[in-house]
mmCIF file of C-alpha atoms in Angstrom:
data_model
loop_
_atom_site.group_PDB
_atom_site.id
_atom_site.type_symbol
_atom_site.label_atom_id
_atom_site.label_comp_id
_atom_site.label_asym_id
_atom_site.label_seq_id
_atom_site.Cartn_x
_atom_site.Cartn_y
_atom_site.Cartn_z
ATOM 1 C CA UNK A 1240 92.586 104.923 128.528
ATOM 2 C CA UNK A 1241 95.256 104.588 125.915
ATOM 3 C CA UNK A 1242 96.390 107.233 123.475
ATOM 4 C CA UNK A 1243 99.175 107.530 120.948
ATOM 5 C CA UNK A 1244 100.671 110.849 119.850
ATOM 6 C CA UNK A 1245 102.881 111.187 116.834
ATOM 7 C CA UNK A 1246 104.466 114.552 117.285
ATOM 8 C CA UNK A 1247 105.176 115.352 113.640
ATOM 9 C CA UNK A 1248 102.586 115.111 110.884
ATOM 10 C CA UNK A 1249 105.228 115.506 108.170
ATOM 11 C CA UNK A 1250 108.997 115.021 108.131
ATOM 12 C CA UNK A 1251 110.921 116.086 105.021
ATOM 13 C CA UNK A 1252 114.505 114.845 104.826
ATOM 14 C CA UNK A 1253 117.216 114.547 102.193
ATOM 15 C CA UNK A 1254 118.315 111.152 100.922
ATOM 16 C CA UNK A 1255 121.078 109.498 103.002
ATOM 17 C CA UNK A 1256 120.344 111.750 105.985
ATOM 18 C CA UNK A 1257 119.298 110.293 109.356
ATOM 19 C CA UNK A 1258 115.684 110.546 110.492
ATOM 20 C CA UNK A 1259 113.735 110.212 113.731
ATOM 21 C CA UNK A 1260 109.958 109.869 113.863
ATOM 22 C CA UNK A 1261 108.598 110.571 117.312
ATOM 23 C CA UNK A 1262 105.901 108.670 119.176
ATOM 24 C CA UNK A 1263 104.594 109.110 122.706
ATOM 25 C CA UNK A 1264 101.948 106.990 124.350
ATOM 26 C CA UNK A 1265 99.842 106.994 127.471
ATOM 27 C CA UNK A 1266 98.279 103.985 129.112
ATOM 28 C CA UNK A 1267 97.206 102.897 132.553
ATOM 29 C CA UNK A 1268 98.259 99.291 131.880
ATOM 30 C CA UNK A 1269 101.219 97.569 130.280
ATOM 31 C CA UNK A 1270 101.257 97.867 126.521
ATOM 32 C CA UNK A 1271 103.064 96.499 123.535
ATOM 33 C CA UNK A 1272 104.395 98.939 120.958
ATOM 34 C CA UNK A 1273 104.597 98.751 117.185
ATOM 35 C CA UNK A 1274 105.614 100.754 114.156
ATOM 36 C CA UNK A 1275 103.885 100.157 110.822
ATOM 37 C CA UNK A 1276 104.563 101.613 107.370
ATOM 38 C CA UNK A 1277 101.901 102.310 104.760
ATOM 39 C CA UNK A 1278 102.760 102.902 101.110
ATOM 40 C CA UNK A 1279 100.191 104.626 98.866
ATOM 41 C CA UNK A 1280 97.074 102.563 98.180
ATOM 42 C CA UNK A 1281 98.300 99.701 100.325
ATOM 43 C CA UNK A 1282 97.637 98.234 103.747
ATOM 44 C CA UNK A 1283 99.992 98.465 106.697
ATOM 45 C CA UNK A 1284 103.243 96.525 107.003
ATOM 46 C CA UNK A 1285 104.860 95.807 110.358
ATOM 47 C CA UNK A 1286 108.288 97.446 110.714
ATOM 48 C CA UNK A 1287 109.113 96.394 114.269
ATOM 49 C CA UNK A 1288 107.613 95.659 117.664
ATOM 50 C CA UNK A 1289 108.504 95.965 121.325
ATOM 51 C CA UNK A 1290 107.067 93.303 123.611
ATOM 52 C CA UNK A 1291 109.660 93.081 126.411
ATOM 53 C CA UNK A 1292 113.391 92.751 126.993
ATOM 54 C CA UNK A 1293 115.936 94.991 125.276
ATOM 55 C CA UNK A 1294 114.657 98.511 124.842
ATOM 56 C CA UNK A 1295 116.366 98.880 121.458
ATOM 57 C CA UNK A 1296 114.421 97.049 118.799
ATOM 58 C CA UNK A 1297 115.617 96.445 115.260
ATOM 59 C CA UNK A 1298 113.176 96.043 112.407
ATOM 60 C CA UNK A 1299 113.064 95.637 108.664
ATOM 61 C CA UNK A 1300 114.520 98.033 106.087
ATOM 62 C CA UNK A 1301 117.197 99.295 108.502
ATOM 63 C CA UNK A 1302 114.777 100.880 110.968
ATOM 64 C CA UNK A 1303 115.137 100.676 114.729
ATOM 65 C CA UNK A 1304 113.214 102.062 117.691
ATOM 66 C CA UNK A 1305 113.953 102.664 121.340
ATOM 67 C CA UNK A 1306 111.426 102.105 124.109
ATOM 68 C CA UNK A 1307 111.740 104.613 126.936
ATOM 69 C CA UNK A 1308 109.358 103.768 129.758
ATOM 70 C CA UNK A 1309 110.098 106.845 131.875
ATOM 71 C CA UNK A 1310 109.362 109.169 128.950
ATOM 72 C CA UNK A 1311 106.620 106.908 127.556
ATOM 73 C CA UNK A 1312 108.184 107.183 124.128
ATOM 74 C CA UNK A 1313 108.930 104.816 121.260
ATOM 75 C CA UNK A 1314 110.771 106.849 118.631
ATOM 76 C CA UNK A 1315 111.630 105.341 115.248
ATOM 77 C CA UNK A 1316 115.043 105.983 113.712
ATOM 78 C CA UNK A 1317 117.008 105.217 110.576
ATOM 79 C CA UNK A 1318 120.630 106.322 110.128
ATOM 80 C CA UNK A 1319 120.404 106.834 106.354
ATOM 81 C CA UNK A 1320 117.133 107.071 104.440
ATOM 82 C CA UNK A 1321 116.395 106.213 100.820
ATOM 83 C CA UNK A 1322 113.891 107.651 98.373
ATOM 84 C CA UNK A 1323 111.952 104.384 98.712
ATOM 85 C CA UNK A 1324 111.356 105.102 102.427
ATOM 86 C CA UNK A 1325 108.861 107.805 101.454
ATOM 87 C CA UNK A 1326 105.614 106.611 103.064
ATOM 88 C CA UNK A 1327 103.261 107.092 106.007
ATOM 89 C CA UNK A 1328 104.476 105.697 109.328
ATOM 90 C CA UNK A 1329 102.161 104.749 112.179
ATOM 91 C CA UNK A 1330 102.969 104.094 115.804
ATOM 92 C CA UNK A 1331 100.559 101.749 117.603
ATOM 93 C CA UNK A 1332 99.997 100.284 121.047
ATOM 94 C CA UNK A 1333 98.175 97.145 122.108
ATOM 95 C CA UNK A 1334 97.139 96.718 125.702
ATOM 96 C CA UNK A 1335 98.045 93.623 127.645
ATOM 97 C CA UNK A 1336 94.793 93.079 129.508
ATOM 98 C CA UNK A 1337 91.082 93.413 129.012
ATOM 99 C CA UNK A 1338 90.888 91.920 125.599
ATOM 100 C CA UNK A 1339 92.492 92.867 122.379
ATOM 101 C CA UNK A 1340 92.565 96.441 121.130
ATOM 102 C CA UNK A 1341 95.162 98.289 119.084
ATOM 103 C CA UNK A 1342 95.332 102.086 119.065
ATOM 104 C CA UNK A 1343 97.117 103.846 116.222
ATOM 105 C CA UNK A 1344 98.616 107.310 116.112
ATOM 106 C CA UNK A 1345 97.594 109.777 113.421
ATOM 107 C CA UNK A 1346 100.665 108.991 111.351
ATOM 108 C CA UNK A 1347 103.814 110.777 110.177
ATOM 109 C CA UNK A 1348 104.396 111.384 106.504
ATOM 110 C CA UNK A 1349 108.096 110.824 105.730
ATOM 111 C CA UNK A 1350 109.135 112.537 102.512
ATOM 112 C CA UNK A 1351 112.646 111.758 101.304
ATOM 113 C CA UNK A 1352 114.076 114.237 98.825
ATOM 114 C CA UNK A 1353 116.900 113.618 96.334
ATOM 115 C CA UNK B 577 101.137 81.883 100.259
ATOM 116 C CA UNK B 578 98.380 84.406 99.698
ATOM 117 C CA UNK B 579 98.207 87.344 102.055
ATOM 118 C CA UNK B 580 95.077 88.891 103.506
ATOM 119 C CA UNK B 581 92.622 89.518 100.700
ATOM 120 C CA UNK B 582 89.788 92.030 100.810
ATOM 121 C CA UNK B 583 86.916 92.580 98.424
ATOM 122 C CA UNK B 584 85.860 94.708 96.762
ATOM 123 C CA UNK B 585 88.826 97.046 96.371
ATOM 124 C CA UNK B 586 86.618 100.059 95.695
ATOM 125 C CA UNK B 587 82.952 100.721 96.355
ATOM 126 C CA UNK B 588 80.644 103.685 95.837
ATOM 127 C CA UNK B 589 77.375 103.921 97.762
ATOM 128 C CA UNK B 590 74.815 106.598 98.571
ATOM 129 C CA UNK B 591 73.636 107.768 101.973
ATOM 130 C CA UNK B 592 71.223 105.399 103.691
ATOM 131 C CA UNK B 593 72.371 102.312 101.812
ATOM 132 C CA UNK B 594 73.910 99.187 103.308
ATOM 133 C CA UNK B 595 77.333 97.732 102.521
ATOM 134 C CA UNK B 596 79.117 94.425 103.121
ATOM 135 C CA UNK B 597 82.897 94.180 103.001
ATOM 136 C CA UNK B 598 84.707 90.856 102.913
ATOM 137 C CA UNK B 599 88.034 89.611 104.194
ATOM 138 C CA UNK B 600 89.916 86.341 103.799
ATOM 139 C CA UNK B 601 92.722 85.884 106.321
ATOM 140 C CA UNK B 602 96.057 84.248 105.723
ATOM 141 C CA UNK B 603 95.731 80.476 105.773
ATOM 142 C CA UNK B 604 96.027 79.226 109.346
ATOM 143 C CA UNK B 605 95.146 82.575 110.917
ATOM 144 C CA UNK B 606 92.146 82.412 113.211
ATOM 145 C CA UNK B 607 91.854 86.055 114.224
ATOM 146 C CA UNK B 608 90.513 88.882 112.099
ATOM 147 C CA UNK B 609 90.348 92.571 112.988
ATOM 148 C CA UNK B 610 88.662 95.440 111.175
ATOM 149 C CA UNK B 611 89.848 99.048 111.085
ATOM 150 C CA UNK B 612 88.491 102.254 109.581
ATOM 151 C CA UNK B 613 91.063 104.692 108.191
ATOM 152 C CA UNK B 614 89.716 108.107 107.309
ATOM 153 C CA UNK B 615 91.889 110.107 104.919
ATOM 154 C CA UNK B 616 94.799 111.711 106.744
ATOM 155 C CA UNK B 617 94.291 109.761 109.967
ATOM 156 C CA UNK B 618 95.501 106.545 111.543
ATOM 157 C CA UNK B 619 93.398 103.372 111.494
ATOM 158 C CA UNK B 620 90.612 103.214 114.086
ATOM 159 C CA UNK B 621 89.827 99.822 115.609
ATOM 160 C CA UNK B 622 86.301 98.570 114.886
ATOM 161 C CA UNK B 623 86.140 94.852 115.748
ATOM 162 C CA UNK B 624 88.243 91.824 116.476
ATOM 163 C CA UNK B 625 87.024 88.247 116.005
ATOM 164 C CA UNK B 626 88.661 85.031 117.087
ATOM 165 C CA UNK B 627 87.248 81.575 116.538
ATOM 166 C CA UNK B 628 83.986 83.123 115.318
ATOM 167 C CA UNK B 629 83.459 85.118 118.504
ATOM 168 C CA UNK B 630 83.749 88.867 119.011
ATOM 169 C CA UNK B 631 86.745 89.540 121.255
ATOM 170 C CA UNK B 632 87.048 93.313 120.967
ATOM 171 C CA UNK B 633 84.957 96.285 119.896
ATOM 172 C CA UNK B 634 85.913 99.891 119.268
ATOM 173 C CA UNK B 635 83.829 103.039 119.669
ATOM 174 C CA UNK B 636 81.598 102.654 116.638
ATOM 175 C CA UNK B 637 77.783 102.858 116.471
ATOM 176 C CA UNK B 638 75.544 99.830 116.211
ATOM 177 C CA UNK B 639 75.229 100.461 112.480
ATOM 178 C CA UNK B 640 78.541 98.615 112.281
ATOM 179 C CA UNK B 641 78.483 94.850 112.708
ATOM 180 C CA UNK B 642 80.659 91.936 111.728
ATOM 181 C CA UNK B 643 80.863 88.200 111.811
ATOM 182 C CA UNK B 644 83.411 85.462 111.255
ATOM 183 C CA UNK B 645 82.674 82.250 109.415
ATOM 184 C CA UNK B 646 83.862 78.685 110.119
ATOM 185 C CA UNK B 647 86.609 79.099 107.502
ATOM 186 C CA UNK B 648 87.770 82.219 109.461
ATOM 187 C CA UNK B 649 86.831 84.658 106.721
ATOM 188 C CA UNK B 650 84.927 87.685 107.894
ATOM 189 C CA UNK B 651 82.360 90.245 106.808
ATOM 190 C CA UNK B 652 81.939 93.812 107.981
ATOM 191 C CA UNK B 653 78.446 95.245 107.559
ATOM 192 C CA UNK B 654 77.504 98.892 107.761
ATOM 193 C CA UNK B 655 73.862 100.004 107.690
ATOM 194 C CA UNK B 656 72.328 103.409 107.025
ATOM 195 C CA UNK B 657 75.509 104.775 105.483
ATOM 196 C CA UNK B 658 76.530 108.333 106.289
ATOM 197 C CA UNK B 659 78.899 110.620 104.417
ATOM 198 C CA UNK B 660 81.325 110.251 107.324
ATOM 199 C CA UNK B 661 81.605 106.530 106.674
ATOM 200 C CA UNK B 662 83.732 107.280 103.618
ATOM 201 C CA UNK B 663 87.100 105.713 104.401
ATOM 202 C CA UNK B 664 89.565 102.922 103.728
ATOM 203 C CA UNK B 665 88.460 99.816 105.609
ATOM 204 C CA UNK B 666 91.336 97.563 106.554
ATOM 205 C CA UNK B 667 91.241 93.940 107.588
ATOM 206 C CA UNK B 668 94.095 92.331 109.509
ATOM 207 C CA UNK B 669 94.641 88.710 110.448
ATOM 208 C CA UNK B 670 96.825 87.020 113.031
ATOM 209 C CA UNK B 671 97.262 83.558 114.441
ATOM 210 C CA UNK B 672 95.561 84.212 117.773
ATOM 211 C CA UNK B 673 93.859 86.847 119.851
ATOM 212 C CA UNK B 674 96.931 88.760 120.955
ATOM 213 C CA UNK B 675 99.756 90.351 119.069
ATOM 214 C CA UNK B 676 102.537 89.190 121.390
ATOM 215 C CA UNK B 677 104.540 87.128 118.970
ATOM 216 C CA UNK B 678 101.805 87.101 116.389
ATOM 217 C CA UNK B 679 101.896 90.308 114.355
ATOM 218 C CA UNK B 680 98.878 91.500 112.455
ATOM 219 C CA UNK B 681 99.019 91.153 108.683
ATOM 220 C CA UNK B 682 96.982 93.758 106.830
ATOM 221 C CA UNK B 683 95.139 93.569 103.550
ATOM 222 C CA UNK B 684 95.212 96.429 101.063
ATOM 223 C CA UNK B 685 91.775 97.582 102.158
ATOM 224 C CA UNK B 686 88.445 98.477 100.615
ATOM 225 C CA UNK B 687 88.007 102.116 99.646
ATOM 226 C CA UNK B 688 84.390 103.070 100.423
ATOM 227 C CA UNK B 689 83.032 106.328 99.062
ATOM 228 C CA UNK B 690 79.621 107.636 100.115
ATOM 229 C CA UNK B 691 77.863 110.123 97.835
#
């Protein structure tokens, strides 16, 4: 069975500071990993994805994530955040076999303060 | 190009009623997935349809059903509504069945409130 754990429910940070949002997953089969962002009253927008290849993945809005297979982690980072980055961030995994199913974590609320 | 559109945007129902939610995928997308997002939680996978056939199902009771039409639009039906069905229902479309190089594009959702 798959599961996704986002270790922090809320992350407050000052503007222009770096941030890391943590995600750990468990799965008995190969998976693909994603980060999505959700702004208030909106659907989810894909930030970045890891399918294979380089373990460092760059996404939109200056975000990047690193896949670590031995630690089963896929942490999201940004070197300098903006007020506009305030949103809910979701880590998700999709399994490779047995049909199509995406599992989302519970989300991390990033709050950027001036 | 228009993104994924969902209707209605908001809906209020009472316990025991039935509801139908609608989704129009991005033009050219043949796969539609439905998710339930309860307040404060991540989206929970309900169904995935591709070429009018069910290709994936999450852990939801039989009160939940869906279908996909020849134009690839989709409906999610929920019978015998319970208070716990109150949530944001999200629809996502993609080109094919997998997400490999075909990311899911989400609509803004339908907010369903059960009284």
